[in-house]
CSV table of C-alpha atoms and ligand atoms in Angstrom, one decimal:
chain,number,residue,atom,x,y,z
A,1,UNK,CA,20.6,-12.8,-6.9
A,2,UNK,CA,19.7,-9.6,-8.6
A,3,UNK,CA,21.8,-6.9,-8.2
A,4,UNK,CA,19.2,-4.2,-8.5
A,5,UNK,CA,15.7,-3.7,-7.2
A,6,UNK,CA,13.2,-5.7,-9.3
A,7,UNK,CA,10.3,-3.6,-8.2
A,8,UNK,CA,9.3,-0.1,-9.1
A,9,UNK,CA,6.3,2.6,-7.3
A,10,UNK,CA,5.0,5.2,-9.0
A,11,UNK,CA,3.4,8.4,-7.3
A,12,UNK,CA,0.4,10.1,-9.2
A,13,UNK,CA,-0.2,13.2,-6.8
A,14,UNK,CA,-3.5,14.3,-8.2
A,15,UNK,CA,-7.3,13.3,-7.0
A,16,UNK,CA,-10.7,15.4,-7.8
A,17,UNK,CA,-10.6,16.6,-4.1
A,18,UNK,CA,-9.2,16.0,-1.2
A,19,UNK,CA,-11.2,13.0,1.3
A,20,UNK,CA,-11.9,14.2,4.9
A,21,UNK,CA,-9.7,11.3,6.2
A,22,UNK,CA,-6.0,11.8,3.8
A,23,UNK,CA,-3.4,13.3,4.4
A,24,UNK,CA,-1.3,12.1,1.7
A,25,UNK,CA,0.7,14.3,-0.5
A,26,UNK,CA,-2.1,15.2,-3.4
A,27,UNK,CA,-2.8,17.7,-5.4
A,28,UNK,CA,-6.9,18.5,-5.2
A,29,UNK,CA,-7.6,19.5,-9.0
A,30,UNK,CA,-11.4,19.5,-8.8
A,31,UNK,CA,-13.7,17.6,-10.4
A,32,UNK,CA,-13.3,19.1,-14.1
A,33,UNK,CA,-10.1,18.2,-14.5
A,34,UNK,CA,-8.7,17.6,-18.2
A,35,UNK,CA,-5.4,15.9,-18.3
A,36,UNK,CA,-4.6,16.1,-22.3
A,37,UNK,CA,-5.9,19.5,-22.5
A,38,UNK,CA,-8.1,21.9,-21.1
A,39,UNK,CA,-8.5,22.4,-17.3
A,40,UNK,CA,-6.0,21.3,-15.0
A,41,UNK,CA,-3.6,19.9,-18.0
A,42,UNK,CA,-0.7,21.8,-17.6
A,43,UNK,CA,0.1,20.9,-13.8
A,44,UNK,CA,-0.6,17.4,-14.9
A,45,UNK,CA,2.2,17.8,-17.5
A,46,UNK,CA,4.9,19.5,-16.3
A,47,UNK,CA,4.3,16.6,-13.1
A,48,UNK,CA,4.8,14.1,-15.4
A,49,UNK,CA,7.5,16.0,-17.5
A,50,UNK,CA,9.8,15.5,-14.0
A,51,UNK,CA,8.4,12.5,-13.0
A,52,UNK,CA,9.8,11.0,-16.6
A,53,UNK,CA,13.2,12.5,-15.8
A,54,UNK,CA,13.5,11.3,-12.7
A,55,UNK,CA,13.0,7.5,-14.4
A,56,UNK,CA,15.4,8.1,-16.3
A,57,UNK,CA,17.5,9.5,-14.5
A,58,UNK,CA,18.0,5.9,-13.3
A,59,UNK,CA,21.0,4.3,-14.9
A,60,UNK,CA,22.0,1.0,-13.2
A,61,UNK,CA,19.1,-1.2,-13.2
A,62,UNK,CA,17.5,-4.6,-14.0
A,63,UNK,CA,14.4,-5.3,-15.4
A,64,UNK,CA,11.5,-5.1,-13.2
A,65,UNK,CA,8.8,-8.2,-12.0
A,66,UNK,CA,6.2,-5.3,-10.3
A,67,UNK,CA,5.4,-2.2,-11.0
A,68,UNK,CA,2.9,-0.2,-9.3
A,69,UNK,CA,0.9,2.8,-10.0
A,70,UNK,CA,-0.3,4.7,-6.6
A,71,UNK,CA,-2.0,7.7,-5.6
A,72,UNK,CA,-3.3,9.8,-5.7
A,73,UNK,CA,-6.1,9.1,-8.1
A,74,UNK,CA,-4.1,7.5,-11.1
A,75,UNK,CA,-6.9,6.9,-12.9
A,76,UNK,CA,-7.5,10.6,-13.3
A,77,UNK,CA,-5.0,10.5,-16.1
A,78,UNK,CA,-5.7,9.6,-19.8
A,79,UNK,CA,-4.6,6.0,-21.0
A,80,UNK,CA,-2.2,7.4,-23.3
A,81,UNK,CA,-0.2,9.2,-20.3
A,82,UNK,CA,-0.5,5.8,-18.3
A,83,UNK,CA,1.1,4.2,-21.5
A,84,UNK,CA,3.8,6.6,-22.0
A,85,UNK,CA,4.8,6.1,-18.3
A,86,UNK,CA,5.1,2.1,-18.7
A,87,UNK,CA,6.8,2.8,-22.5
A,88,UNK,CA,9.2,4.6,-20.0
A,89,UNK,CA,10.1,1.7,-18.1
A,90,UNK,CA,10.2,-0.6,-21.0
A,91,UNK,CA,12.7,1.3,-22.7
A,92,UNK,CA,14.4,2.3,-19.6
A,93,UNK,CA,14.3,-0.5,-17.1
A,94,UNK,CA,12.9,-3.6,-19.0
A,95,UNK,CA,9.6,-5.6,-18.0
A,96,UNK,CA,9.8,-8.9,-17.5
A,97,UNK,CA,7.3,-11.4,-19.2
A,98,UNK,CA,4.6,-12.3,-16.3
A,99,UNK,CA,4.9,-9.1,-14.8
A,100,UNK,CA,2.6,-7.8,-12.1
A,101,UNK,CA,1.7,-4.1,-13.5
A,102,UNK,CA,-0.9,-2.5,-10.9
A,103,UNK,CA,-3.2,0.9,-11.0
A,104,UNK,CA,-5.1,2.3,-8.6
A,105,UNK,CA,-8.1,3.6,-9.6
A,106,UNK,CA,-10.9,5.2,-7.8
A,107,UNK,CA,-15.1,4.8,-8.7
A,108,UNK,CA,-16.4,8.1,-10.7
A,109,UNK,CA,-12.8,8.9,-11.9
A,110,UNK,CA,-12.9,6.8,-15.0
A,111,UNK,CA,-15.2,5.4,-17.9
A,112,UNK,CA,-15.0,2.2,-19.4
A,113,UNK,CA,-13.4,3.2,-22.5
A,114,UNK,CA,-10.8,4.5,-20.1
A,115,UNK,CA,-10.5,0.9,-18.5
A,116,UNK,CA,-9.5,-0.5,-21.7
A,117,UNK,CA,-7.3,2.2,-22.7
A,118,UNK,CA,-5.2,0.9,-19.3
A,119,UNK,CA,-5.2,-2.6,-20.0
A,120,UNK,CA,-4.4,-1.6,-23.4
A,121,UNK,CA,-1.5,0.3,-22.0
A,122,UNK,CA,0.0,-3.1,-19.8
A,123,UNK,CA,-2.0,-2.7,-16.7
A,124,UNK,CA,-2.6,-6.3,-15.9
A,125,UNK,CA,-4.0,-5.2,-12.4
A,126,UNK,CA,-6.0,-3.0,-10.4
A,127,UNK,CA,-7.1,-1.9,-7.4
A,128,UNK,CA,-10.3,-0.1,-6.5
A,129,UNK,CA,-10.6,2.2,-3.8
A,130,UNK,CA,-14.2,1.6,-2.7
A,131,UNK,CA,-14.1,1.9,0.7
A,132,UNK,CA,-17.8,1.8,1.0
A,133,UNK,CA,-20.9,0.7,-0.8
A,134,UNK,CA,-22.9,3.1,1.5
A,135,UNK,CA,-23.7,6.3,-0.5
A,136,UNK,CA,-24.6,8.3,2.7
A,137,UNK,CA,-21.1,6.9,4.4
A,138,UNK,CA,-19.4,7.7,1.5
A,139,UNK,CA,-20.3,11.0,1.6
A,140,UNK,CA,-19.9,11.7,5.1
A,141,UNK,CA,-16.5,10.7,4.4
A,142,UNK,CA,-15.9,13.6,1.7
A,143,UNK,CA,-15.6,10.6,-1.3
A,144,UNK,CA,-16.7,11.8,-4.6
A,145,UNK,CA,-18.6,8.8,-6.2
A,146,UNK,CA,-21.7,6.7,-5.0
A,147,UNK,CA,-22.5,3.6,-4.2
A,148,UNK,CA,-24.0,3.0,-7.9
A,149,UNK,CA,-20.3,4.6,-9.4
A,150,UNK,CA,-18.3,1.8,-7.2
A,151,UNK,CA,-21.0,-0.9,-8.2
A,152,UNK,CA,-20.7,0.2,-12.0
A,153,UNK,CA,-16.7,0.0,-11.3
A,154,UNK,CA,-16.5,-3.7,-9.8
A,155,UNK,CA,-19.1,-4.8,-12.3
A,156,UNK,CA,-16.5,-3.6,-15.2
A,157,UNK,CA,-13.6,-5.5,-13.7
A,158,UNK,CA,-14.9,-8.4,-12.7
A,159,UNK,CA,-15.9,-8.8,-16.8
A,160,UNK,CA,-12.3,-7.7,-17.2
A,161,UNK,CA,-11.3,-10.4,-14.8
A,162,UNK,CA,-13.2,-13.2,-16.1
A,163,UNK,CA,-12.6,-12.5,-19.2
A,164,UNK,CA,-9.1,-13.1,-18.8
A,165,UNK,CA,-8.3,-9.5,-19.8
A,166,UNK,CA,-6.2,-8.6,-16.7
A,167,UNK,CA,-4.7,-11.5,-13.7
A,168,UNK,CA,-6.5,-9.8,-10.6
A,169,UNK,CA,-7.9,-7.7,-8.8
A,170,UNK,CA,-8.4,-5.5,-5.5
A,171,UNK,CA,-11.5,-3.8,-3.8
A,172,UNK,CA,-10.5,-1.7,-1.2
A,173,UNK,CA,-12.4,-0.8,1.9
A,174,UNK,CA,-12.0,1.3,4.9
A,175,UNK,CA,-13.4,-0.4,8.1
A,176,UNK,CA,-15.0,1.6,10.9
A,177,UNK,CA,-15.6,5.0,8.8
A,178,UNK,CA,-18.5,6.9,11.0
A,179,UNK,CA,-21.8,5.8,10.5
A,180,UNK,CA,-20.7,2.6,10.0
A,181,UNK,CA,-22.0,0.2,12.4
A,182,UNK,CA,-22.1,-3.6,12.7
A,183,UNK,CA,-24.9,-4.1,10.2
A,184,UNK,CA,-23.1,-1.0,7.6
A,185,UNK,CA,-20.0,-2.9,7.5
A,186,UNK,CA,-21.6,-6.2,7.1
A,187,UNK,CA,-23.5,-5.4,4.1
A,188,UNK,CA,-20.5,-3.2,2.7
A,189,UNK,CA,-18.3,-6.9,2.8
A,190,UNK,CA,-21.5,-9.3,2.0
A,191,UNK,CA,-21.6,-6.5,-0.9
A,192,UNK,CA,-18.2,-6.7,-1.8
A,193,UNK,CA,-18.2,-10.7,-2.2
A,194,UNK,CA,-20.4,-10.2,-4.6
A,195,UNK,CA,-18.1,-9.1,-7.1
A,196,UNK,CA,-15.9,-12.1,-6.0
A,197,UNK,CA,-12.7,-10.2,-6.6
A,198,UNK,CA,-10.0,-12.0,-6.0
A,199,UNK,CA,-8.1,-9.8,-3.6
A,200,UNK,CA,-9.7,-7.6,-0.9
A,201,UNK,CA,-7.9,-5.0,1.3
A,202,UNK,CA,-9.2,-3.6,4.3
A,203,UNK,CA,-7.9,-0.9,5.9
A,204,UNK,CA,-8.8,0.4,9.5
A,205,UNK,CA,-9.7,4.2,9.4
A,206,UNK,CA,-6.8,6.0,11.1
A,207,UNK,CA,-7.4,9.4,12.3
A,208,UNK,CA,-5.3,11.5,11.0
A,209,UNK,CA,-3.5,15.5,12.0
A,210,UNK,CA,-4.4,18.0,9.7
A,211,UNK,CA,-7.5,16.4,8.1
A,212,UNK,CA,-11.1,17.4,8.2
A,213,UNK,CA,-11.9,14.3,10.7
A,214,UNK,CA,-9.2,15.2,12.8
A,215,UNK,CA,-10.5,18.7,13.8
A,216,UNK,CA,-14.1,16.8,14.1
A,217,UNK,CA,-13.0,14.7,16.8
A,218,UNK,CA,-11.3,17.6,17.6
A,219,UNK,CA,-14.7,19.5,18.1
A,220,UNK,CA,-16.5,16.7,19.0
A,221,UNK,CA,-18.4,16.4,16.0
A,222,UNK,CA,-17.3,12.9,14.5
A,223,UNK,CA,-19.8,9.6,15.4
A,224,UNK,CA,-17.0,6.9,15.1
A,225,UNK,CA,-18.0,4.0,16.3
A,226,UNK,CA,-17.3,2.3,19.2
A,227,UNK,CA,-14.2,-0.2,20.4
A,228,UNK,CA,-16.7,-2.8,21.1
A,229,UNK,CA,-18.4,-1.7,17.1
A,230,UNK,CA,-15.4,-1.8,15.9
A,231,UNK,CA,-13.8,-4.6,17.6
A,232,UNK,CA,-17.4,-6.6,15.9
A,233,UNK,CA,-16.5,-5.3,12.9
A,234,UNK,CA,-13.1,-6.9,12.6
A,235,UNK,CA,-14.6,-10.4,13.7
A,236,UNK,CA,-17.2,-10.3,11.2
A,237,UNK,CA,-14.4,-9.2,8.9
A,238,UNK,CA,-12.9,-12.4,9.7
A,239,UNK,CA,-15.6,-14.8,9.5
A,240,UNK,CA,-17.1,-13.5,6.3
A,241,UNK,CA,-14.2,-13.3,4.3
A,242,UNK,CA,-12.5,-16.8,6.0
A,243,UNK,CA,-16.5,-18.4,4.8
A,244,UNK,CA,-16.2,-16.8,1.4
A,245,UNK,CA,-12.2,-18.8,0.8
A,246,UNK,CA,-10.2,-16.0,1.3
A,247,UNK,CA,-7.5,-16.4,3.3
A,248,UNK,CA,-5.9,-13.4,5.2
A,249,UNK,CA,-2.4,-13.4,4.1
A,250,UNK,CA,-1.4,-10.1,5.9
A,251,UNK,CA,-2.9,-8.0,8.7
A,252,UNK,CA,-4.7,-6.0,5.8
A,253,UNK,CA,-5.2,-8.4,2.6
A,254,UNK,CA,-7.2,-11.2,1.8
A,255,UNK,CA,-6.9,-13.2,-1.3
A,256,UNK,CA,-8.3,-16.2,-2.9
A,257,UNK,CA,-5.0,-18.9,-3.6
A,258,UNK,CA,-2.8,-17.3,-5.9
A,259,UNK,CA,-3.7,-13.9,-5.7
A,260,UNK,CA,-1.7,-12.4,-3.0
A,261,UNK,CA,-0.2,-9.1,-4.3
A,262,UNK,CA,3.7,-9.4,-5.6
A,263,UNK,CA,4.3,-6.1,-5.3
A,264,UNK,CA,3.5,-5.6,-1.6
A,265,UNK,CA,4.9,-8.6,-0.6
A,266,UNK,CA,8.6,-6.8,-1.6
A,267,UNK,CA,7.5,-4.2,0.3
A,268,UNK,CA,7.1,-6.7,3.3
A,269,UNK,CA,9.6,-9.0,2.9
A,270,UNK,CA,12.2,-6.4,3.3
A,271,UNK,CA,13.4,-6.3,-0.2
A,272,UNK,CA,14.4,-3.3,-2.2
A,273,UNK,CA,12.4,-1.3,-4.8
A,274,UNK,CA,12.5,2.0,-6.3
A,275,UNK,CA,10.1,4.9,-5.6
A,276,UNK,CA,9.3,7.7,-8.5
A,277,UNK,CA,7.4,10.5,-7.6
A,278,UNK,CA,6.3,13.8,-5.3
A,279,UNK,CA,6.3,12.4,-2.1
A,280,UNK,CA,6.9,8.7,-2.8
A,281,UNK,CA,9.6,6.6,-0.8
A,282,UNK,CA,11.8,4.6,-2.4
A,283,UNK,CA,14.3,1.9,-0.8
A,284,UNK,CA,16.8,0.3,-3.3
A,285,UNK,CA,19.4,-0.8,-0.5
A,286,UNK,CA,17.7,-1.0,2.6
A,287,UNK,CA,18.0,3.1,3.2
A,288,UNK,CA,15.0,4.5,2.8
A,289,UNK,CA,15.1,8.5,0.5
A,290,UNK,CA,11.7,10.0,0.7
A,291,UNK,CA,10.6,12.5,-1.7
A,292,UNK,CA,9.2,16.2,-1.1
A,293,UNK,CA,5.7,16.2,-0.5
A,294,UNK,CA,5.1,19.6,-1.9
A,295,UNK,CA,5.3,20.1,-6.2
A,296,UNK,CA,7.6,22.8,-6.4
A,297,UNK,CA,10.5,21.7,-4.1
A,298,UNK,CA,10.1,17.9,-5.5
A,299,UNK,CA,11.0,19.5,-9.1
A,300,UNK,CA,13.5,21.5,-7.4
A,301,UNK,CA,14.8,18.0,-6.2
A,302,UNK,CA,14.6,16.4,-9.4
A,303,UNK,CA,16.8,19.4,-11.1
A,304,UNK,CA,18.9,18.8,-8.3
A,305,UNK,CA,19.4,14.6,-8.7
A,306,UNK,CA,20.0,15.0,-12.2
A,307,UNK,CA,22.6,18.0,-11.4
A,308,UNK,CA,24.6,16.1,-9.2
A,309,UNK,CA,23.9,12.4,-10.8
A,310,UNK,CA,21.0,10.7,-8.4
A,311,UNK,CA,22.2,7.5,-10.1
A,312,UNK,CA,25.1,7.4,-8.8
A,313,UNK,CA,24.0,8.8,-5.7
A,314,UNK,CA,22.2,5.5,-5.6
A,315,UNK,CA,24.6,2.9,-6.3
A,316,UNK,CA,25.0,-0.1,-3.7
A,317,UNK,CA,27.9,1.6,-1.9
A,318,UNK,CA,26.6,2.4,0.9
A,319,UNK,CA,24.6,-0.5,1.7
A,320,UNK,CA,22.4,-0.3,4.9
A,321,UNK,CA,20.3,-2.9,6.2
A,322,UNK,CA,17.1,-2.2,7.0
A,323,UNK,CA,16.9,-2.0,11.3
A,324,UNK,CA,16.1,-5.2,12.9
A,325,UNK,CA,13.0,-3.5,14.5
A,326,UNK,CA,11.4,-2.7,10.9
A,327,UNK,CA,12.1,-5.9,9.7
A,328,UNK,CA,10.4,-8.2,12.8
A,329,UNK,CA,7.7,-5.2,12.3
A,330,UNK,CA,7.0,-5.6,8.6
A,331,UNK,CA,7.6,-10.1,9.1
A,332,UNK,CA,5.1,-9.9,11.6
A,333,UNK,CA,2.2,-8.5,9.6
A,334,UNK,CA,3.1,-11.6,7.3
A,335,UNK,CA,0.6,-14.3,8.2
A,336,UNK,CA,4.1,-16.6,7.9
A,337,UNK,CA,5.9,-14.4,10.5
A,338,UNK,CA,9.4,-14.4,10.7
A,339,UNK,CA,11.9,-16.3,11.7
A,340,UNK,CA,13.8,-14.2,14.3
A,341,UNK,CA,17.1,-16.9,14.3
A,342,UNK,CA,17.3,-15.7,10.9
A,343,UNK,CA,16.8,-11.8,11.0
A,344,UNK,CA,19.2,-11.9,14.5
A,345,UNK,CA,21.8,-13.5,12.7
A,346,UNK,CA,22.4,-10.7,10.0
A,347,UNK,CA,22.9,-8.4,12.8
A,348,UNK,CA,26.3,-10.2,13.0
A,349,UNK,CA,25.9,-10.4,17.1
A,350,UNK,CA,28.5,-12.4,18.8
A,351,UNK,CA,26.9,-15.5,20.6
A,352,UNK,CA,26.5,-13.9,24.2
A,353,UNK,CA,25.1,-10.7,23.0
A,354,UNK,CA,22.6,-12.9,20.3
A,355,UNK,CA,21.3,-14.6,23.5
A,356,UNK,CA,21.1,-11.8,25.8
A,357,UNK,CA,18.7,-9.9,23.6
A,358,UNK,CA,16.9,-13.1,22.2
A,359,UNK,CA,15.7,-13.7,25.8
A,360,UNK,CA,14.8,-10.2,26.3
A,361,UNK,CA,12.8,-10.3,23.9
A,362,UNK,CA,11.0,-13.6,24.8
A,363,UNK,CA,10.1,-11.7,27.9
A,364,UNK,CA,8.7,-8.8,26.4
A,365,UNK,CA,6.8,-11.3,24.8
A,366,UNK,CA,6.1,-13.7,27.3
A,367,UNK,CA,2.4,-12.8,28.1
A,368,UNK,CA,1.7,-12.7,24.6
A,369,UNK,CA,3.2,-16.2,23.9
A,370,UNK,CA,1.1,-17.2,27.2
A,371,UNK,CA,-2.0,-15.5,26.0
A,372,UNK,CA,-2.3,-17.0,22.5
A,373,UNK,CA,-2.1,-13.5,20.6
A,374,UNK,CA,1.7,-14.5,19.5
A,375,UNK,CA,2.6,-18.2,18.4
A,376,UNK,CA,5.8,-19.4,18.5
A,377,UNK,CA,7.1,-22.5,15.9
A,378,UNK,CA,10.4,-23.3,16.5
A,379,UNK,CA,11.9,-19.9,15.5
A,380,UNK,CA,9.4,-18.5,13.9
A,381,UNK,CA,7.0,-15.9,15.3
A,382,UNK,CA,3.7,-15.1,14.0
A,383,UNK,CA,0.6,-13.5,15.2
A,384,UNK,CA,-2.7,-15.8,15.6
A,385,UNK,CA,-5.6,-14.7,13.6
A,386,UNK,CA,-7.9,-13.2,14.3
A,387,UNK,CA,-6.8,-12.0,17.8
A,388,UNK,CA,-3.4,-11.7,17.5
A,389,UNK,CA,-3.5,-9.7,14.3
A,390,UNK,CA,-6.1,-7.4,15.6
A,391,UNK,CA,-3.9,-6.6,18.4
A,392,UNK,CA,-1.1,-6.4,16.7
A,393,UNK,CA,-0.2,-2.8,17.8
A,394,UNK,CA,0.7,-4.2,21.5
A,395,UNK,CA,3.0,-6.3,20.3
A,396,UNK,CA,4.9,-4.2,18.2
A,397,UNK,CA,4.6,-1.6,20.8
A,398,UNK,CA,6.3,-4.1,23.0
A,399,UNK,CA,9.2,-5.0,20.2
A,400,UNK,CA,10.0,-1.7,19.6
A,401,UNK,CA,10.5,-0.9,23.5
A,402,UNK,CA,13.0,-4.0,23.9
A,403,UNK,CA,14.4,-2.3,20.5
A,404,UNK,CA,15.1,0.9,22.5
A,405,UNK,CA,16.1,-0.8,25.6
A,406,UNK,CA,18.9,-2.6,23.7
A,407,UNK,CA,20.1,0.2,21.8
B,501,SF4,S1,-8.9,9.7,-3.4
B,501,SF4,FE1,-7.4,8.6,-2.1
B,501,SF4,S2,-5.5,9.8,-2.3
B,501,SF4,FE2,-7.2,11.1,-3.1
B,501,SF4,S3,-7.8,12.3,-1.4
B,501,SF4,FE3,-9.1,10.6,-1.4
B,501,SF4,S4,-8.1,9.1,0.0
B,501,SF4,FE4,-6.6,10.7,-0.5
């Protein structure tokens, strides 16, 4: 077993502007942005100045299988930044051969030259925040680009793609943004197939404090549409993409066989990786260290890491397992489940207490079992699909109260 996390994330804070449903940490830099020079190119490079030292500031490592670039709009940046970032890791961390080396990039915020100049640069995949192919939804939604940018976009991959120039890739959508009703979110995913990529994530809007939809609903001012809309939505969600072979492999992705994303599953699977960047959370032993959100104190932080040696700061003496609740929360997504003997048993419970709050559990659990929304196979647990993942919230809901109650 590797001694080290395997798996790195990378936080790219800036977009054009900020979307009326984020709240991420990101830096707006409007929609002239330069990145080499001009407008905008010195925040971008002192970011990246302390984002570099805080790589390197890593000293115990092993080389990595996934690497992930997130935003943010990454794809804001040049190729040759995007290079320098994954020389960084080769010299510092290692790649292995086979890789999975991801990018998010974002319609309007890149040209094809651009695209190259990633691949070029060891991007193997991407992932393409669409979110809709409706122009008028898009906009209502505070995106910058069209429906004729995301087309152009998906058009340029897929060549990519078939072309064998890069393994895979993702188009993103949101699901129930306003305006968009059974027949909007039909022909956004009928749309989407199109392209055939050969991963699709689809995200359910969450409404969000602080952001621009947030005081709409606030006001009253927001069509969303409705839990029976919505609740369509996600069946025709199912149907489409289950017709089209793609086969939902977690409560947000679908892939076509062999496609599911490495990266996420580490994520999922409970196993360690590091986090770079303002705001980004990393989780190299099971504890997780989030980041300041906010530019000045995370360079303040970095200053401070190298100061008093993150590395070592880091190092797996002070092991702490992820809590039992997170890791039946983040199996269950899994369209595998979990196998709850297993997970129990690392909590090291004697026999009697094991039992006590396995049955507890059951019971929490009971109506779901009953209901169908929950399966049970032996000892492993996993949520039916379509209805059990689209209520998935009860169930975890009712998992983290028998958490509480044991505790
Ligand atoms: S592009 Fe993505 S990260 Fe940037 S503001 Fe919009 S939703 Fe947030």
């Amino acid at each position: 077993m590797n001694k080290f996390p395997r798996s790195a994330y990378v936080h790219i804070p800036f977009c054009h502007r900020r979307c009326f449903y984020c709240d991420f940490a990101v830096i707006p830099l409007g929609n002239k942005v330069e990145t080499i020079q001009g407008y905008g190119s010195k925040t971008v490079k002192e970011y990246l100045h302390f984002l570099h030292k805080e790589i390197l500031s890593i000293k115990h490592k092993s080389p990595l299988s996934t690497i992930y670039i997130g935003g943010g709009t990454p794809s804001i940046l040049d190729p040759k930044q995007i290079k320098e970032l994954i020389d960084l890791f080769k010299k510092n961390f290692g790649i292995d051969y086979g890789a999975e080396i991801t990018m998010e990039v974002d319609p309007a915020s890149f040209s094809q030259d651009d695209l190259y100049g990633f691949i070029n640069s060891g991007i193997n995949r991407f992932s393409l925040g669409v979110q809709s192919f409706n122009s008028h939804i898009l906009q209502k939604s505070g995106r910058r680009h069209l429906r004729e940018d995301a087309e152009k976009s998906c058009l340029w991959l897929k060549r990519e793609y078939d072309y064998g120039f890069i393994k895979s890739w993702s188009l993103d959508l949101i699901q129930n943004l306003p305006l968009s009703g059974f027949k909007e979110w039909q022909d956004d995913l009928k749309k989407a197939i199109s392209f055939s990529p050969p991963h699709i994530s689809i995200y359910d809007l969450n409404i969000e404090n602080g952001t621009v939809f947030k005081k709409l609903v606030n006001l009253g001012k927001l069509k969303l549409p409705s839990d029976e809309e919505a609740f369509r939505n996600s069946e025709s969600t199912h149907l489409i993409l289950k017709n089209s072979g793609y086969s939902r492999y977690e409560i947000s992705n679908y892939c076509l066989p062999n496609h599911q994303s490495r990266h996420n599953r580490v994520y999922w699977s409970g196993l360690g990786w590091w986090g770079f960047g303002q705001g980004s959370t990393s989780s190299p032993w099971g504890e997780k260290l989030t980041r300041p959100r906010v530019s000045k104190e995370y360079k303040e932080w970095v200053i401070r890491q190298n100061e008093l040696n993150l590395d070592s700061s880091l190092i797996n003496k002070d092991f702490v397992y992820k809590e039992l609740d997170e890791k039946i929360m983040l199996g269950l997504r899994l369209k595998e489940g979990i196998d709850i003997y297993e997970v129990f048993k690392e909590q090291n419970w004697e026999n009697k207490k094991f039992e006590s709050n396995f049955s507890k559990l059951l019971e929490e659990w009971e109506g779901f079992l009953e209901s169908g929304l929950l399966v049970r196979k032996g000892n492993r647990f996993f949520l039916s699909d379509p209805k059990g993942m689209e209520l998935s919230n009860q169930i975890l809901i009712s998992m983290f109260k028998w958490w509480d109650k044991i505790n």
